GROMACS .gro file of C-alpha atoms in nm:
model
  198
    1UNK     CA    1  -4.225   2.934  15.105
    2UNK     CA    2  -3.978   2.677  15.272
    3UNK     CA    3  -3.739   2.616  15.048
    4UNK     CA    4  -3.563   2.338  15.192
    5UNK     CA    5  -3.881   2.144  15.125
    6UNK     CA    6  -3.931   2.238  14.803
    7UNK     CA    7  -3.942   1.974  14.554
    8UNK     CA    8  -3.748   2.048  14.209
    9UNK     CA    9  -3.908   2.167  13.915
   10UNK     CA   10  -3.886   1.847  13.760
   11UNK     CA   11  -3.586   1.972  13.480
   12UNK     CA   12  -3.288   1.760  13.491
   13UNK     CA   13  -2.937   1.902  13.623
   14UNK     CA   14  -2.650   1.744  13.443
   15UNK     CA   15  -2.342   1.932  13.536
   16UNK     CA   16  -2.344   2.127  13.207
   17UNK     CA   17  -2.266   2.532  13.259
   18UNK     CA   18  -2.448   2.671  13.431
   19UNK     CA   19  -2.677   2.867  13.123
   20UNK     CA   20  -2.719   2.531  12.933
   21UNK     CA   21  -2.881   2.426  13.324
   22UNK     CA   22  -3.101   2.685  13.240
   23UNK     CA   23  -3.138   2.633  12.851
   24UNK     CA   24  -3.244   2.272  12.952
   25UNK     CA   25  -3.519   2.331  13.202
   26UNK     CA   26  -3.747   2.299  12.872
   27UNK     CA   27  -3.674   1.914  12.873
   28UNK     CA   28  -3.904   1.635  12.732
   29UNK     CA   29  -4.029   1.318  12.866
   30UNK     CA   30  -4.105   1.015  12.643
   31UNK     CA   31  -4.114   1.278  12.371
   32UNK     CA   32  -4.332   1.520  12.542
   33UNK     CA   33  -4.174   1.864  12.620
   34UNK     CA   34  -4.233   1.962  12.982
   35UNK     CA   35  -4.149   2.333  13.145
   36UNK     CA   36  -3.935   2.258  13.464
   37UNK     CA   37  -4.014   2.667  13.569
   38UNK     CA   38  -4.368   2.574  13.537
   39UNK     CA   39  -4.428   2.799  13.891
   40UNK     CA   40  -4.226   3.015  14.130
   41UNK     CA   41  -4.146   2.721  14.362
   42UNK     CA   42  -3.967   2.554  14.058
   43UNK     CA   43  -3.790   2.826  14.016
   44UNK     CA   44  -3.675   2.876  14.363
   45UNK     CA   45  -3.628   2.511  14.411
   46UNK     CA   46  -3.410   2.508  14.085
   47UNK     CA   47  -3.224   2.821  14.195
   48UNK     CA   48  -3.163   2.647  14.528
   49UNK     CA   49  -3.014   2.294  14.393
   50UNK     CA   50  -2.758   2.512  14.110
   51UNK     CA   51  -2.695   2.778  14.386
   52UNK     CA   52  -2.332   2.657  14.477
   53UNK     CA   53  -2.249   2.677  14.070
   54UNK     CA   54  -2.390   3.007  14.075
   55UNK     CA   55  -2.159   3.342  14.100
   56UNK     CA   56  -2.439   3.546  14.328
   57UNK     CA   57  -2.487   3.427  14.638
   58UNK     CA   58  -2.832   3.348  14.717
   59UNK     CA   59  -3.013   3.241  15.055
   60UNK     CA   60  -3.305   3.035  15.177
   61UNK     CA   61  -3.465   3.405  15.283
   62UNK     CA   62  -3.348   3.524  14.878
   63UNK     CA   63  -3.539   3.226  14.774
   64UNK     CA   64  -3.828   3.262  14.945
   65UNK     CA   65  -3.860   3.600  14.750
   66UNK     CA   66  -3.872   3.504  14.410
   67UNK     CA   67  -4.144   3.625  14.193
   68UNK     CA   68  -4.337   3.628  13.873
   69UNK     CA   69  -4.149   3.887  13.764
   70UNK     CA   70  -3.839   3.660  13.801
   71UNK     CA   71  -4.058   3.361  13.694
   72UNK     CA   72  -4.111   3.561  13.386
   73UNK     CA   73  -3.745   3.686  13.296
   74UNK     CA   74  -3.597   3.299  13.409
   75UNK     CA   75  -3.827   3.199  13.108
   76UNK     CA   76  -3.696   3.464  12.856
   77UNK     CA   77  -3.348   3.416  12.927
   78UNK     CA   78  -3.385   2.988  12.907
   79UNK     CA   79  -3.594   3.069  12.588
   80UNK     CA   80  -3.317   3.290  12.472
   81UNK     CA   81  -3.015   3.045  12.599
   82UNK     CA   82  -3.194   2.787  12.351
   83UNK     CA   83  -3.246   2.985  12.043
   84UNK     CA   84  -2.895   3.051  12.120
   85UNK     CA   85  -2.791   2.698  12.153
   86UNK     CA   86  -3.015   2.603  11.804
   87UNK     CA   87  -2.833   2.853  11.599
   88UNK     CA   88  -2.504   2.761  11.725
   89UNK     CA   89  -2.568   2.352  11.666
   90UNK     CA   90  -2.714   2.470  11.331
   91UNK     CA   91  -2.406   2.683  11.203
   92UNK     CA   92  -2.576   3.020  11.186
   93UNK     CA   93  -2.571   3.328  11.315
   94UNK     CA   94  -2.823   3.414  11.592
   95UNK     CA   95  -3.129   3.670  11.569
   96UNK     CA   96  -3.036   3.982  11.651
   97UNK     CA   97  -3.329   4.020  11.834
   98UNK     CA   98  -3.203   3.723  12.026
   99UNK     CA   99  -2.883   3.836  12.093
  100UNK     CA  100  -3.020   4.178  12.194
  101UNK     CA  101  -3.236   3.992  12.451
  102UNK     CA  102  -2.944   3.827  12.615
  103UNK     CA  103  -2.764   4.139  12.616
  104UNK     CA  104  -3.033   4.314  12.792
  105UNK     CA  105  -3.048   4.020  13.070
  106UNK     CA  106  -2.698   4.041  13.099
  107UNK     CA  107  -2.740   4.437  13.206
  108UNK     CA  108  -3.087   4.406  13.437
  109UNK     CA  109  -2.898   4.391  13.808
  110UNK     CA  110  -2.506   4.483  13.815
  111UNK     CA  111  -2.354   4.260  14.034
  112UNK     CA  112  -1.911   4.305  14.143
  113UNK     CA  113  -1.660   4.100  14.332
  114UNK     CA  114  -1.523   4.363  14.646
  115UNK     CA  115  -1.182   4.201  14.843
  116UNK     CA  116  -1.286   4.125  15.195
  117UNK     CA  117  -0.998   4.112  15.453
  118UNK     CA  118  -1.128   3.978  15.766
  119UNK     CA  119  -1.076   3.754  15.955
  120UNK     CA  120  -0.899   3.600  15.617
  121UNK     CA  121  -0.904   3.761  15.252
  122UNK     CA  122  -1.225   3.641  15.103
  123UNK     CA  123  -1.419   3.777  14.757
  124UNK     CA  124  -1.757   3.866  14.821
  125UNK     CA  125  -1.988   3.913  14.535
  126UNK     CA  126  -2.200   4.264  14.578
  127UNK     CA  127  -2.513   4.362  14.399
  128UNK     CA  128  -2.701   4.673  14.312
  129UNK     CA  129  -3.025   4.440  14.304
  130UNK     CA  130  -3.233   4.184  14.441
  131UNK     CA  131  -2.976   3.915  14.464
  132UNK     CA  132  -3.253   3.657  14.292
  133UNK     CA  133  -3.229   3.942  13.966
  134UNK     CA  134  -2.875   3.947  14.002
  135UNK     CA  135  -2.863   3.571  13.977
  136UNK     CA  136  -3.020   3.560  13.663
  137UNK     CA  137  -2.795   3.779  13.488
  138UNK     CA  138  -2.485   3.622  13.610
  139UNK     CA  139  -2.661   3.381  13.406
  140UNK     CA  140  -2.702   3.581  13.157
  141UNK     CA  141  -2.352   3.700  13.123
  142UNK     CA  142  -2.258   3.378  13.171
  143UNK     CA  143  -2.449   3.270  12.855
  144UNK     CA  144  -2.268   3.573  12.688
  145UNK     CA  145  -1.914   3.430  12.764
  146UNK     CA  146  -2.018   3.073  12.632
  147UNK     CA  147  -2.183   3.192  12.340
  148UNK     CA  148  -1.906   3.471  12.276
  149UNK     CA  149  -1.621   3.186  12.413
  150UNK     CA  150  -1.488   2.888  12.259
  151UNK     CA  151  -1.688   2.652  12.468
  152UNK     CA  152  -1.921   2.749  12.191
  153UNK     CA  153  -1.735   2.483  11.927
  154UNK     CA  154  -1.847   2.257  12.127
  155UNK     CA  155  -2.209   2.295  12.260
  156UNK     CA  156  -2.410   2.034  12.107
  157UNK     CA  157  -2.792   1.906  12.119
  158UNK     CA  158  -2.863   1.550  12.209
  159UNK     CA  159  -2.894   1.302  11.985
  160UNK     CA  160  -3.131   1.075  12.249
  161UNK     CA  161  -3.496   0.937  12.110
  162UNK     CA  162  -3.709   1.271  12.190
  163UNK     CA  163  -3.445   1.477  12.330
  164UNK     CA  164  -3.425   1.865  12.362
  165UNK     CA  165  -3.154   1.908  12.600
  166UNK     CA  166  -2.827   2.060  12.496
  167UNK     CA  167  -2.494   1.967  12.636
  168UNK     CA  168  -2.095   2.079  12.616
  169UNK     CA  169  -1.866   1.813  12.468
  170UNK     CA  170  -1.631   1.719  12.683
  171UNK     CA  171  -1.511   1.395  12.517
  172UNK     CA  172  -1.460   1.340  12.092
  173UNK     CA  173  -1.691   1.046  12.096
  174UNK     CA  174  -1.994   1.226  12.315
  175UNK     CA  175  -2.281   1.270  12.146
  176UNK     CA  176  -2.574   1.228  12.426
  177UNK     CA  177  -2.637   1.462  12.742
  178UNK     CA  178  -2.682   1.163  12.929
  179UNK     CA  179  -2.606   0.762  13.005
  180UNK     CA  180  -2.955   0.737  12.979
  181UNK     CA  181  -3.005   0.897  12.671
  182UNK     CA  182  -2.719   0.653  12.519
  183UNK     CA  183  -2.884   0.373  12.648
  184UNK     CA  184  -3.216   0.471  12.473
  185UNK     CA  185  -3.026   0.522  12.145
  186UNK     CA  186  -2.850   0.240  12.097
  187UNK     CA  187  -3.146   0.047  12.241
  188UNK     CA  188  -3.387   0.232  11.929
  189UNK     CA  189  -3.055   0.157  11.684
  190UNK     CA  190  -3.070  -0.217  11.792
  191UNK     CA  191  -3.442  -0.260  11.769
  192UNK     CA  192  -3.463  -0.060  11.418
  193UNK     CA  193  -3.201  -0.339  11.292
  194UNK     CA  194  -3.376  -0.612  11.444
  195UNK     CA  195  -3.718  -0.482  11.267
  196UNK     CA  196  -3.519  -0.450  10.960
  197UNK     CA  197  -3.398  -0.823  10.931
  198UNK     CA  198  -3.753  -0.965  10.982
   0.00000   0.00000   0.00000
């Protein structure tokens, strides 16, 4: 598999951590929900485009090693991320099979920082695992530090026409993951009034 040629998996990337990335590779077009980890190559290709946001290092040759196995645990963990994310927007407290689940992730491939000294000091990250495993839960414990953090006040879902993605407020007034979503609100709000007055 060349990654380099890889096309994405179709999910958008907004700049939202890193776990809501994930969380929002189940993302819906004109109201239809689509899997952006539909195959391997989405994964790798999605893996490849966060890669510099992610804390394991990963090459073109880790990449080109992903697997259904991976395939399969990327799923869980996004499926997990978003139950997560629901309970949160709702008020309640997750499943505790849920959180269990993310837990689990979280613990599949340690993963430390070691000092390197030469030729300047440098942190490398080190893991006991495929780095591709690893990636995925530095994901995972990623998703445990939102979901544990405050960041967690203010995760929200989007309030867009068909939306499913969820998103971090980062300003009082947000309430869309997206200028595009925004755009499709207010243009549903404006022709909802305009059907109204007739």
């Amino acid at each position: 598999m060349d990654v380099a040629h890889l096309t994405g998996g179709g999910a958008p990337q907004l700049g939202e951590l890193p776990p809501i990335e994930l969380g929002n590779t189940t993302y819906a077009v004109r109201g239809q929900v689509k899997d952006g980890l539909d195959t391997v190559e989405h994964l790798a290709a999605w893996l490849r485009d966060l890669r510099a946001r992610l804390t394991v290092p990963l090459s073109d040759a880790d990449l080109q090693d992903v697997t259904e196995g991976d395939l399969r645990h990327a799923r869980e963990l996004r499926d997990v991320i978003r139950a997560l994310a629901a309970a949160t927007v709702a008020g309640h407290d997750p499943a505790p099979d849920t959180v269990a689940t993310l837990n689990r992730h979280a613990a599949r491939a340690p993963h430390w920082r070691e000092l390197r000294t030469g030729p300047e000091p440098h942190l490398t990250v080190n893991t006991a695992g495929r780095p591709v495993a690893a990636a995925l839960s530095a994901l995972a414990q990623a998703a445990v530090a939102l979901f544990a953090g405050p960041a967690r006040h203010d995760l929200r879902a989007c309030q867009g026409p068909g939306c499913v993605l969820y998103f971090v407020r980062d300003a009082p007034r947000r309430e869309w993951c997206s200028g595009g979503c925004g755009n499709r609100a207010r243009a549903a709000r404006h022709y909802a009034k305009v059907r109204g007055a007739k």
